[in-house]
Tab-separated table of C-alpha atoms in Angstrom:
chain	number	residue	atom	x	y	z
A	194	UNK	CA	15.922	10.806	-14.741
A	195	UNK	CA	17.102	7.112	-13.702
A	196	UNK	CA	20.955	6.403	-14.096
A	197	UNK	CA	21.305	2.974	-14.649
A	198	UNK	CA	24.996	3.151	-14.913
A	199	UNK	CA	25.111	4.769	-10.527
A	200	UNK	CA	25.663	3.346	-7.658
A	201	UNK	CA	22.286	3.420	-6.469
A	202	UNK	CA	19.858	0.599	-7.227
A	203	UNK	CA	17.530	1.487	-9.911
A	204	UNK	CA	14.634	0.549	-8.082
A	205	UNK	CA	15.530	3.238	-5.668
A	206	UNK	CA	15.907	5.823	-7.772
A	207	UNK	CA	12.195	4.695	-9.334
A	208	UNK	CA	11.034	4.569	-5.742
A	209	UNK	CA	12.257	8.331	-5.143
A	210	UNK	CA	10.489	9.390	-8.627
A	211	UNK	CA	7.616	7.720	-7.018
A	212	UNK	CA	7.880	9.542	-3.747
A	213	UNK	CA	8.122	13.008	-5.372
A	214	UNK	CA	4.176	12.382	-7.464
A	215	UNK	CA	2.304	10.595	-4.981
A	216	UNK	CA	-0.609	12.762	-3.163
A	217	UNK	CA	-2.347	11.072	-0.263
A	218	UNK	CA	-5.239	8.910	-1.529
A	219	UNK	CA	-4.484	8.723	-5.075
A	220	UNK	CA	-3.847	4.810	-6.730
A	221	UNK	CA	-0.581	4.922	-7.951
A	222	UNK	CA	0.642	3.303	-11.388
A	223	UNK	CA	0.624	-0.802	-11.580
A	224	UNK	CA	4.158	-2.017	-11.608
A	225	UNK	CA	3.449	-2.932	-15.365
A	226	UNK	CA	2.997	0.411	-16.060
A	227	UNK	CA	5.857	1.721	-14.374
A	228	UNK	CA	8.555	-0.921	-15.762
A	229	UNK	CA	6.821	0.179	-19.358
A	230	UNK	CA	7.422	3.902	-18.121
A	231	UNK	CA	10.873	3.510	-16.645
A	232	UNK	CA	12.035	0.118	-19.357
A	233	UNK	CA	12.366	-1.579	-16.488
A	234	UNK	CA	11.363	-5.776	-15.353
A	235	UNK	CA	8.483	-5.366	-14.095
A	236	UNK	CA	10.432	-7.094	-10.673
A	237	UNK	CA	12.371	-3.826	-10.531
A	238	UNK	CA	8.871	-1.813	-10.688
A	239	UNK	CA	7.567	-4.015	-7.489
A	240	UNK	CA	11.038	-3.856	-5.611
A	241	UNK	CA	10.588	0.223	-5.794
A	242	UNK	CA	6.996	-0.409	-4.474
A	243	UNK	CA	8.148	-2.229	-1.789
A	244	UNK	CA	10.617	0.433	-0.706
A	245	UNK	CA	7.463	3.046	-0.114
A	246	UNK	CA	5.579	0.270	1.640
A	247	UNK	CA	8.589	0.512	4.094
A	248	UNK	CA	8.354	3.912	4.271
A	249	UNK	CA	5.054	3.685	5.383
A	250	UNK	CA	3.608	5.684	2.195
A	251	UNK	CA	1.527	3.055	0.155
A	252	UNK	CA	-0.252	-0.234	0.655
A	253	UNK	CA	-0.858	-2.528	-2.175
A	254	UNK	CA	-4.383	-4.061	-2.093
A	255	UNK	CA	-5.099	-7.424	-3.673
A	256	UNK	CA	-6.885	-6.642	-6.400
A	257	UNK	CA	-7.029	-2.647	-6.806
A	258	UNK	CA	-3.156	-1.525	-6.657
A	259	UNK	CA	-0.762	0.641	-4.860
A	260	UNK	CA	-2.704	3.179	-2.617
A	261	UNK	CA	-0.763	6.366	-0.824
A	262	UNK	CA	-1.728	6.912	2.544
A	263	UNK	CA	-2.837	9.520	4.304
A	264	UNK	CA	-0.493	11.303	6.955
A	265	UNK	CA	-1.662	11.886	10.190
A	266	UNK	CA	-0.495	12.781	13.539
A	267	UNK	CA	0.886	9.193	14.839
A	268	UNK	CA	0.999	6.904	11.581
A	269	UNK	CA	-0.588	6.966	8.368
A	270	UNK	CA	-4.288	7.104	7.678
A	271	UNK	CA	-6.517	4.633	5.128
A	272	UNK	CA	-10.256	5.965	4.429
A	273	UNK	CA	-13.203	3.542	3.722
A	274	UNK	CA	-16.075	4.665	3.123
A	275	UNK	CA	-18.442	1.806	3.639
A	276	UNK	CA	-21.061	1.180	1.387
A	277	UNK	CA	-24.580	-0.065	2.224
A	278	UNK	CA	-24.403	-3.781	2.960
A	279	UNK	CA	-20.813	-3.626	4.527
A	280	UNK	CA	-19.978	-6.009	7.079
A	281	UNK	CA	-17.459	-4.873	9.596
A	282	UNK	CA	-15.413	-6.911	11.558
A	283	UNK	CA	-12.356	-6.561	14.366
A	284	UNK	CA	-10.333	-9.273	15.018
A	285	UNK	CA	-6.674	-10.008	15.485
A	286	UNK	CA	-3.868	-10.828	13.016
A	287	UNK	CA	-3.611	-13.889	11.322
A	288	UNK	CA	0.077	-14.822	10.304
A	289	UNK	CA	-1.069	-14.338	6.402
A	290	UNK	CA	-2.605	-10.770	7.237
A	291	UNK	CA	0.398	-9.817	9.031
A	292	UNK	CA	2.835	-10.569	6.210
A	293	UNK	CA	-0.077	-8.578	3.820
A	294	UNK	CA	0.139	-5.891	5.844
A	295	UNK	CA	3.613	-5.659	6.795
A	296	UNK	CA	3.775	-6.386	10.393
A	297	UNK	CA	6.143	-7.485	12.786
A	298	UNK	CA	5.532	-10.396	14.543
A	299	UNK	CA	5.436	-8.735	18.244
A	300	UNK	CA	3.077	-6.036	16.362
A	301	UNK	CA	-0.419	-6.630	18.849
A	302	UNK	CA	-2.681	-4.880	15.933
A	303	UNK	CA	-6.097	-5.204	15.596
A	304	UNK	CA	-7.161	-5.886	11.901
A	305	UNK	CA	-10.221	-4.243	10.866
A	306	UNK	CA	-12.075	-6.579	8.113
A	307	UNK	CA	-14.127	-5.077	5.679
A	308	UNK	CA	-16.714	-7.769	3.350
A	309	UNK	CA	-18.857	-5.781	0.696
A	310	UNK	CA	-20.797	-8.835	-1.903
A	311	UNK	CA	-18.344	-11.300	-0.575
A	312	UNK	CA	-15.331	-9.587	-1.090
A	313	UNK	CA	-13.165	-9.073	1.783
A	314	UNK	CA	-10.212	-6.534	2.677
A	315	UNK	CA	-7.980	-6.185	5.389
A	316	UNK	CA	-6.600	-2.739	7.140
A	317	UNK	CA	-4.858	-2.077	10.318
A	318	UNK	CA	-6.951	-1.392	12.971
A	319	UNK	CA	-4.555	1.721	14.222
A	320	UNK	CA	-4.399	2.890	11.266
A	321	UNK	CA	-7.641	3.247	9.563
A	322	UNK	CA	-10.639	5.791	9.196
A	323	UNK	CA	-13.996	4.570	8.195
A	324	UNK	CA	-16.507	6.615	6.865
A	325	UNK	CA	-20.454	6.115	5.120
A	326	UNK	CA	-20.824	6.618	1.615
């Protein structure tokens, strides 16, 4: 499967394993678990991450994980469903959400903020659906 001995970076050819499971909305493996999977640092298993965040396939939440994205016409799609007691709230980038999330500096993207029991997470405003639980 990976051909550590090619001219291809290993964490490429993890990142194209990667590509071929992932199904939109499913949490993907930790990078623990795939350097234990693969017998890989578990650098290598974030750097192959990192290559389907570029793509545009996953985000990584603080906290939960890797997370493949919806496709939709335009972008890809997150879904929240928001739980009784959710606070919404719509606000401009901050130079720490925009290296979370990935975008460029020019980028003029509204962040959507989402606090459930004090716990806040951040999605971009294009490119989010929210939904009730």
């Amino acid at each position: 499967m990976i051909n550590y001995g090619a001219d291809r970076p290993v964490f490429r050819q993890i990142a194209d394993v990667l590509r071929d499971r992932i199904r939109a909305g499913q949490r993907l493996q930790s990078t623990l678990s795939i350097s234990q999977e693969f017998g890989v640092n578990r650098n290598t298993a974030r750097k192959a991450l990192d290559v389907l965040v570029g793509d545009g396939l996953i985000v990584i939440r603080s906290g939960y994980g890797p997370v493949v994205l919806e496709q939709a016409e335009g972008g890809e799609v997150e879904t929240v469903r928001l739980y009784r007691g959710a606070q919404v709230t719509f606000r401009l980038p901050t130079e720490q959400d925009r290296y979370e999330l990935g975008l460029p500096l020019t980028a003029v993207v509204p962040i959507v903020e989402v606090t459930v029991g004090g716990r806040s997470r951040i999605y971009r405003g294009d490119r989010v659906r929210l939904t009730s639980a």
